[in-house]
Amino acid sequence: GCRSRASESGAAMQAVPVRVAAVTSDVRAQALHFAGVARARQRASLTFQVGGTLATRPLEIGQQVVAGQVLATLYNPQLEPARDAARARLAELQAQSAQARRDAQRTEQLFERGVLSQADQEQQRARLQALEAGVRNARAALQQREQMNSETRLRAPFDGSIDALLVEPGEFVAAGQPVLQLAAGSGLEVEVLVPASLLQGLEVGATLPVWSSLDGQQWQGRGAEVGRGSGFGSSLYPLVVSLPGGRAGDAVEVGLQPAGAQRLSVPLAAVMRSAQGLSVFRVVDTRAERVAVTVAGFAGEQALLSDDALAVGDQVVYAGLSRLADGDAVE
């Protein structure tokens, strides 16, 4: 009997041969891809605030321009005559106002001498005040006409390149009609439409993977704008991601992780059922360690775990479980 117990103790000290498999990430945890087109972060469709005929537009698509540069000019036969008329009206009222001021001074002197009545004095003052108000009104009208006349020159609001030329010289341009499109030379972004469930917990500044659809090159983009409402009856929400590389017009894909999709996967044979619940044996420094787990589902021969007791890359035992106890040495 003593020899039998000694042999059993010796067997217990020997390492138990087992087969192990690495904990992996569930295939459903792969990011979902949403396609979009890279565009300049700063862009503008430039318009005239007045109507007329496009006179000059010395530009080519792709041409680099600087802020303040004149990009196009407009011809409107009414603007310059209207400005000149406003200028002449101001000069006329200024002359009348100056004359009325001198008349008011003479009227004041005659009133002090008792030659004119107080009613004549007040009448002259009212005339002077009316003419001074007319001068201010004419000055404002002239300023408006000069500003409208300056609107016949279209200037670049920032440094960039010409993306599109929408009107040819000689064509009539209505006020507010786009004439050309300008894009800044640096800074790209992409806008994609995604389901609301994928935006849960996503904040501005979050890092998102972005792939080029052509060569597969990957970048780390950042969430610039996160839509919180859908428009036009759509169930999709806009998401704008800043891009660190690429070119405007490139087809790109933004990767988003489904909520709750970060699940671990282990072989179904590695999961044991006992009175304490479900568990697996994790191998740590050649010893088996019992770890309680929660199975959330199954995918083929894999069990999907919904807790954080394990990590990707951990080694779990899937063959030889029947001879294992917590703390046993394994090989």
Short mmCIF file of C-alpha atoms in Angstrom, two decimals:
data_model
loop_
_atom_site.label_atom_id
_atom_site.label_comp_id
_atom_site.label_asym_id
_atom_site.label_seq_id
_atom_site.Cartn_x
_atom_site.Cartn_y
_atom_site.Cartn_z
CA GLY A 1 0.00 0.00 0.00
CA CYS A 2 2.88 2.38 0.75
CA ARG A 3 4.54 1.63 -2.57
CA SER A 4 1.26 2.34 -4.38
CA ARG A 5 0.84 5.79 -2.73
CA ALA A 6 4.46 6.67 -3.47
CA SER A 7 4.07 5.82 -7.13
CA GLU A 8 0.91 7.95 -7.33
CA SER A 9 2.74 10.91 -5.75
CA GLY A 10 5.58 10.53 -8.21
CA ALA A 11 3.17 10.51 -11.13
CA ALA A 12 1.54 13.69 -9.83
CA MET A 13 4.87 15.52 -9.90
CA GLN A 14 5.40 14.72 -13.56
CA ALA A 15 4.32 17.28 -16.18
CA VAL A 16 1.04 16.41 -17.87
CA PRO A 17 1.29 16.38 -21.68
CA VAL A 18 -1.33 18.69 -23.21
CA ARG A 19 -2.14 20.50 -26.43
CA VAL A 20 -2.61 24.27 -26.32
CA ALA A 21 -4.04 26.89 -28.64
CA ALA A 22 -3.70 30.68 -28.61
CA VAL A 23 -6.62 32.92 -27.69
CA THR A 24 -7.59 34.90 -30.77
CA SER A 25 -9.89 37.79 -31.58
CA ASP A 26 -13.31 36.93 -32.96
CA VAL A 27 -13.52 37.31 -36.75
CA ARG A 28 -16.51 39.59 -36.23
CA ALA A 29 -14.22 42.06 -34.44
CA GLN A 30 -12.70 43.08 -37.75
CA ALA A 31 -13.52 46.66 -38.64
CA LEU A 32 -16.36 47.39 -41.01
CA HIS A 33 -15.25 49.43 -44.04
CA PHE A 34 -17.10 52.51 -45.31
CA ALA A 35 -16.06 54.00 -48.63
CA GLY A 36 -15.61 57.68 -49.39
CA VAL A 37 -13.56 60.09 -51.47
CA ALA A 38 -10.74 62.20 -50.04
CA ARG A 39 -11.34 65.93 -50.35
CA ALA A 40 -9.62 69.12 -49.26
CA ARG A 41 -10.39 70.07 -45.69
CA GLN A 42 -10.66 73.75 -46.66
CA ARG A 43 -12.56 74.37 -49.88
CA ALA A 44 -14.90 76.96 -51.33
CA SER A 45 -17.18 77.59 -54.30
CA LEU A 46 -16.54 81.23 -55.18
CA THR A 47 -19.33 83.50 -56.41
CA PHE A 48 -19.92 87.13 -57.35
CA GLN A 49 -22.40 89.10 -55.24
CA VAL A 50 -23.58 90.98 -58.34
CA GLY A 51 -24.67 89.78 -61.76
CA GLY A 52 -22.97 90.47 -65.07
CA THR A 53 -20.85 89.01 -67.85
CA LEU A 54 -17.65 87.17 -66.97
CA ALA A 55 -14.95 89.40 -68.46
CA THR A 56 -11.66 87.70 -67.57
CA ARG A 57 -10.66 84.48 -65.83
CA PRO A 58 -6.95 83.79 -66.46
CA LEU A 59 -6.88 80.42 -64.69
CA GLU A 60 -6.32 76.73 -65.36
CA ILE A 61 -7.45 73.70 -63.40
CA GLY A 62 -4.77 72.78 -60.88
CA GLN A 63 -3.21 76.26 -60.90
CA GLN A 64 -1.84 77.44 -57.55
CA VAL A 65 -3.15 80.78 -56.27
CA VAL A 66 -2.46 82.87 -53.16
CA ALA A 67 -4.86 84.63 -50.82
CA GLY A 68 -6.01 87.98 -52.20
CA GLN A 69 -5.15 87.19 -55.82
CA VAL A 70 -7.74 88.35 -58.39
CA LEU A 71 -9.15 85.22 -60.00
CA ALA A 72 -11.85 86.65 -62.27
CA THR A 73 -13.49 89.94 -63.20
CA LEU A 74 -17.08 90.78 -64.09
CA TYR A 75 -18.52 93.40 -66.43
CA ASN A 76 -21.76 95.09 -65.43
CA PRO A 77 -22.63 98.27 -67.39
CA GLN A 78 -24.76 99.65 -64.56
CA LEU A 79 -22.28 99.61 -61.70
CA GLU A 80 -19.79 102.32 -62.68
CA PRO A 81 -22.43 104.89 -63.81
CA ALA A 82 -24.37 104.26 -60.58
CA ARG A 83 -21.20 104.84 -58.56
CA ASP A 84 -20.42 108.06 -60.46
CA ALA A 85 -24.00 109.29 -59.94
CA ALA A 86 -23.75 108.60 -56.19
CA ARG A 87 -20.46 110.45 -56.05
CA ALA A 88 -21.96 113.48 -57.86
CA ARG A 89 -25.03 113.47 -55.58
CA LEU A 90 -22.76 113.54 -52.52
CA ALA A 91 -20.80 116.48 -53.92
CA GLU A 92 -24.03 118.35 -54.66
CA LEU A 93 -25.40 117.89 -51.16
CA GLN A 94 -22.06 118.81 -49.59
CA ALA A 95 -22.11 122.10 -51.53
CA GLN A 96 -25.70 122.82 -50.50
CA SER A 97 -24.88 121.99 -46.91
CA ALA A 98 -21.91 124.35 -46.91
CA GLN A 99 -24.08 127.14 -48.35
CA ALA A 100 -26.81 126.48 -45.78
CA ARG A 101 -24.22 126.64 -42.99
CA ARG A 102 -23.11 130.10 -44.17
CA ASP A 103 -26.74 131.22 -44.49
CA ALA A 104 -27.40 130.02 -40.95
CA GLN A 105 -24.46 132.05 -39.64
CA ARG A 106 -25.78 135.22 -41.37
CA THR A 107 -29.28 134.54 -40.11
CA GLU A 108 -27.90 134.28 -36.58
CA GLN A 109 -26.22 137.67 -36.90
CA LEU A 110 -29.38 139.31 -38.30
CA PHE A 111 -31.48 137.77 -35.51
CA GLU A 112 -29.13 139.22 -32.88
CA ARG A 113 -29.58 142.66 -34.49
CA GLY A 114 -33.34 142.21 -34.44
CA VAL A 115 -33.72 142.26 -38.22
CA LEU A 116 -35.09 138.67 -38.54
CA SER A 117 -37.60 136.84 -36.41
CA GLN A 118 -36.94 133.69 -34.41
CA ALA A 119 -39.09 131.73 -36.86
CA ASP A 120 -36.75 132.66 -39.73
CA GLN A 121 -33.78 131.60 -37.62
CA GLU A 122 -35.34 128.21 -36.75
CA GLN A 123 -36.32 127.63 -40.37
CA GLN A 124 -32.72 128.15 -41.51
CA ARG A 125 -31.41 125.77 -38.83
CA ALA A 126 -33.89 123.07 -39.90
CA ARG A 127 -32.79 123.46 -43.53
CA LEU A 128 -29.14 123.04 -42.49
CA GLN A 129 -29.91 119.92 -40.43
CA ALA A 130 -31.86 118.38 -43.32
CA LEU A 131 -28.99 118.98 -45.74
CA GLU A 132 -26.44 117.52 -43.30
CA ALA A 133 -28.60 114.40 -42.95
CA GLY A 134 -28.78 114.21 -46.76
CA VAL A 135 -24.97 114.36 -46.93
CA ARG A 136 -24.67 111.41 -44.55
CA ASN A 137 -27.22 109.44 -46.55
CA ALA A 138 -25.43 110.22 -49.84
CA ARG A 139 -22.09 109.20 -48.33
CA ALA A 140 -23.55 105.82 -47.27
CA ALA A 141 -25.06 105.33 -50.73
CA LEU A 142 -21.70 106.07 -52.35
CA GLN A 143 -19.96 103.58 -50.06
CA GLN A 144 -22.50 100.94 -51.03
CA ARG A 145 -22.00 101.62 -54.74
CA GLU A 146 -18.22 101.45 -54.37
CA GLN A 147 -18.47 98.11 -52.54
CA MET A 148 -20.75 96.73 -55.25
CA ASN A 149 -18.30 97.93 -57.88
CA SER A 150 -15.45 96.16 -56.06
CA GLU A 151 -17.52 92.93 -56.16
CA THR A 152 -16.77 92.71 -59.87
CA ARG A 153 -13.33 91.33 -58.89
CA LEU A 154 -13.26 87.82 -57.46
CA ARG A 155 -10.35 87.26 -55.04
CA ALA A 156 -8.94 84.07 -53.50
CA PRO A 157 -9.92 83.83 -49.80
CA PHE A 158 -6.97 81.52 -49.01
CA ASP A 159 -3.96 79.84 -50.62
CA GLY A 160 -4.87 76.81 -52.69
CA SER A 161 -5.36 75.32 -56.12
CA ILE A 162 -8.18 75.58 -58.67
CA ASP A 163 -10.35 72.46 -58.58
CA ALA A 164 -13.01 73.37 -61.16
CA LEU A 165 -13.88 76.18 -63.59
CA LEU A 166 -17.65 76.37 -63.92
CA VAL A 167 -18.19 79.43 -66.18
CA GLU A 168 -16.41 80.53 -69.34
CA PRO A 169 -15.51 84.17 -70.18
CA GLY A 170 -18.36 85.90 -72.04
CA GLU A 171 -21.10 83.95 -70.25
CA PHE A 172 -23.64 85.72 -68.07
CA VAL A 173 -23.23 85.08 -64.34
CA ALA A 174 -26.10 85.61 -61.93
CA ALA A 175 -25.47 86.89 -58.41
CA GLY A 176 -24.55 83.93 -56.20
CA GLN A 177 -23.85 81.56 -59.11
CA PRO A 178 -20.66 79.47 -58.52
CA VAL A 179 -17.88 80.48 -60.88
CA LEU A 180 -15.00 78.27 -59.72
CA GLN A 181 -14.00 75.91 -56.93
CA LEU A 182 -10.90 76.44 -54.81
CA ALA A 183 -9.26 73.91 -52.48
CA ALA A 184 -6.48 74.45 -49.95
CA GLY A 185 -3.16 72.86 -50.80
CA SER A 186 -2.79 70.96 -47.51
CA GLY A 187 -5.13 69.02 -45.26
CA LEU A 188 -7.47 66.25 -46.45
CA GLU A 189 -10.60 64.68 -45.07
CA VAL A 190 -13.21 62.11 -46.05
CA GLU A 191 -16.92 62.01 -45.25
CA VAL A 192 -18.72 58.69 -44.92
CA LEU A 193 -22.29 57.78 -43.96
CA VAL A 194 -22.54 55.14 -41.23
CA PRO A 195 -25.31 53.61 -39.07
CA ALA A 196 -25.94 55.32 -35.75
CA SER A 197 -24.98 52.18 -33.79
CA LEU A 198 -21.36 52.51 -34.94
CA LEU A 199 -21.09 56.07 -33.63
CA GLN A 200 -21.86 55.15 -30.03
CA GLY A 201 -18.98 56.28 -27.86
CA LEU A 202 -17.12 57.81 -30.80
CA GLU A 203 -15.83 61.30 -29.99
CA VAL A 204 -14.11 64.00 -32.01
CA GLY A 205 -10.37 63.27 -32.10
CA ALA A 206 -10.75 59.49 -31.94
CA THR A 207 -8.20 57.52 -34.00
CA LEU A 208 -9.68 55.51 -36.88
CA PRO A 209 -7.96 53.28 -39.46
CA VAL A 210 -8.18 54.46 -43.08
CA TRP A 211 -7.15 52.45 -46.16
CA SER A 212 -6.49 53.49 -49.73
CA SER A 213 -8.83 51.57 -52.02
CA LEU A 214 -6.21 51.49 -54.79
CA ASP A 215 -2.96 50.33 -53.17
CA GLY A 216 -4.16 49.26 -49.71
CA GLN A 217 -1.95 51.78 -47.91
CA GLN A 218 -3.15 52.38 -44.36
CA TRP A 219 -3.17 55.59 -42.30
CA GLN A 220 -4.42 56.60 -38.91
CA GLY A 221 -7.16 59.19 -39.35
CA ARG A 222 -8.86 61.27 -36.69
CA GLY A 223 -12.55 61.93 -36.26
CA ALA A 224 -13.10 65.60 -37.12
CA GLU A 225 -16.91 65.78 -37.11
CA VAL A 226 -19.40 63.25 -35.76
CA GLY A 227 -23.00 63.61 -36.92
CA ARG A 228 -25.65 63.32 -34.22
CA GLY A 229 -28.64 63.41 -36.54
CA SER A 230 -29.55 62.16 -39.97
CA GLY A 231 -31.09 64.36 -42.63
CA PHE A 232 -33.49 63.87 -45.49
CA GLY A 233 -35.08 60.83 -43.85
CA SER A 234 -31.87 58.78 -43.97
CA SER A 235 -30.94 56.28 -41.27
CA LEU A 236 -27.23 56.96 -41.84
CA TYR A 237 -25.18 59.59 -40.04
CA PRO A 238 -22.27 61.64 -41.43
CA LEU A 239 -18.77 61.08 -40.09
CA VAL A 240 -15.87 63.29 -41.22
CA VAL A 241 -12.35 61.89 -40.73
CA SER A 242 -9.15 63.93 -41.13
CA LEU A 243 -6.51 62.20 -43.26
CA PRO A 244 -2.72 62.51 -42.76
CA GLY A 245 -1.86 61.45 -46.32
CA GLY A 246 -3.15 60.74 -49.79
CA ARG A 247 -4.46 63.06 -52.50
CA ALA A 248 -7.78 64.78 -53.06
CA GLY A 249 -10.04 62.56 -55.16
CA ASP A 250 -8.53 59.26 -53.95
CA ALA A 251 -11.00 56.51 -53.00
CA VAL A 252 -10.49 55.59 -49.34
CA GLU A 253 -12.18 53.37 -46.77
CA VAL A 254 -12.75 54.18 -43.11
CA GLY A 255 -12.76 51.32 -40.59
CA LEU A 256 -15.23 51.31 -37.71
CA GLN A 257 -15.50 48.76 -34.91
CA PRO A 258 -19.03 47.48 -34.19
CA ALA A 259 -20.08 48.09 -30.60
CA GLY A 260 -19.57 45.01 -28.45
CA ALA A 261 -17.71 43.15 -31.18
CA GLN A 262 -14.42 42.84 -29.28
CA ARG A 263 -14.83 39.20 -28.27
CA LEU A 264 -12.19 36.56 -27.74
CA SER A 265 -12.27 33.20 -29.42
CA VAL A 266 -11.00 29.85 -28.05
CA PRO A 267 -11.42 26.25 -29.27
CA LEU A 268 -14.72 24.77 -28.14
CA ALA A 269 -12.82 21.79 -26.67
CA ALA A 270 -10.94 24.12 -24.29
CA VAL A 271 -14.09 25.05 -22.36
CA MET A 272 -14.87 22.83 -19.35
CA ARG A 273 -18.16 22.59 -17.49
CA SER A 274 -18.01 22.04 -13.73
CA ALA A 275 -20.03 22.75 -10.62
CA GLN A 276 -18.37 26.16 -10.39
CA GLY A 277 -19.40 27.05 -13.97
CA LEU A 278 -17.50 27.25 -17.25
CA SER A 279 -13.72 27.62 -17.23
CA VAL A 280 -10.55 27.04 -19.24
CA PHE A 281 -6.99 26.13 -18.30
CA ARG A 282 -4.49 28.85 -19.15
CA VAL A 283 -0.81 27.84 -19.26
CA VAL A 284 1.40 30.26 -17.32
CA ASP A 285 5.10 29.35 -16.85
CA THR A 286 4.49 25.66 -17.65
CA ARG A 287 1.66 25.40 -15.09
CA ALA A 288 -2.08 25.12 -15.68
CA GLU A 289 -4.24 27.87 -14.20
CA ARG A 290 -8.01 27.54 -14.04
CA VAL A 291 -9.78 30.69 -15.36
CA ALA A 292 -13.55 31.18 -15.17
CA VAL A 293 -15.06 32.38 -18.46
CA THR A 294 -18.43 33.41 -19.87
CA VAL A 295 -19.39 32.04 -23.27
CA ALA A 296 -21.40 34.53 -25.33
CA GLY A 297 -21.85 32.40 -28.44
CA PHE A 298 -20.33 30.02 -30.91
CA ALA A 299 -18.75 30.37 -34.34
CA GLY A 300 -18.08 26.95 -35.88
CA GLU A 301 -15.59 25.09 -33.64
CA GLN A 302 -14.81 28.26 -31.67
CA ALA A 303 -16.38 29.51 -28.44
CA LEU A 304 -16.82 33.29 -28.17
CA LEU A 305 -16.05 34.77 -24.74
CA SER A 306 -17.59 37.99 -23.44
CA ASP A 307 -15.36 38.72 -20.43
CA ASP A 308 -11.86 40.13 -19.96
CA ALA A 309 -10.31 37.25 -17.97
CA LEU A 310 -8.16 36.27 -20.99
CA ALA A 311 -6.16 38.23 -23.52
CA VAL A 312 -5.29 37.66 -27.16
CA GLY A 313 -2.23 35.41 -27.33
CA ASP A 314 -2.83 33.53 -24.08
CA GLN A 315 -2.26 29.74 -24.35
CA VAL A 316 -5.23 27.61 -23.32
CA VAL A 317 -5.38 23.81 -23.07
CA TYR A 318 -7.78 22.06 -25.46
CA ALA A 319 -6.52 18.41 -25.21
CA GLY A 320 -5.55 16.54 -22.01
CA LEU A 321 -8.06 18.35 -19.78
CA SER A 322 -9.33 15.20 -18.03
CA ARG A 323 -6.00 14.72 -16.19
CA LEU A 324 -5.50 18.39 -15.20
CA ALA A 325 -6.01 20.16 -11.90
CA ASP A 326 -5.39 23.81 -11.02
CA GLY A 327 -1.66 24.36 -10.59
CA ASP A 328 -0.49 21.18 -12.34
CA ALA A 329 2.73 21.28 -14.34
CA VAL A 330 2.18 20.75 -18.07
CA GLU A 331 4.23 20.19 -21.13
#
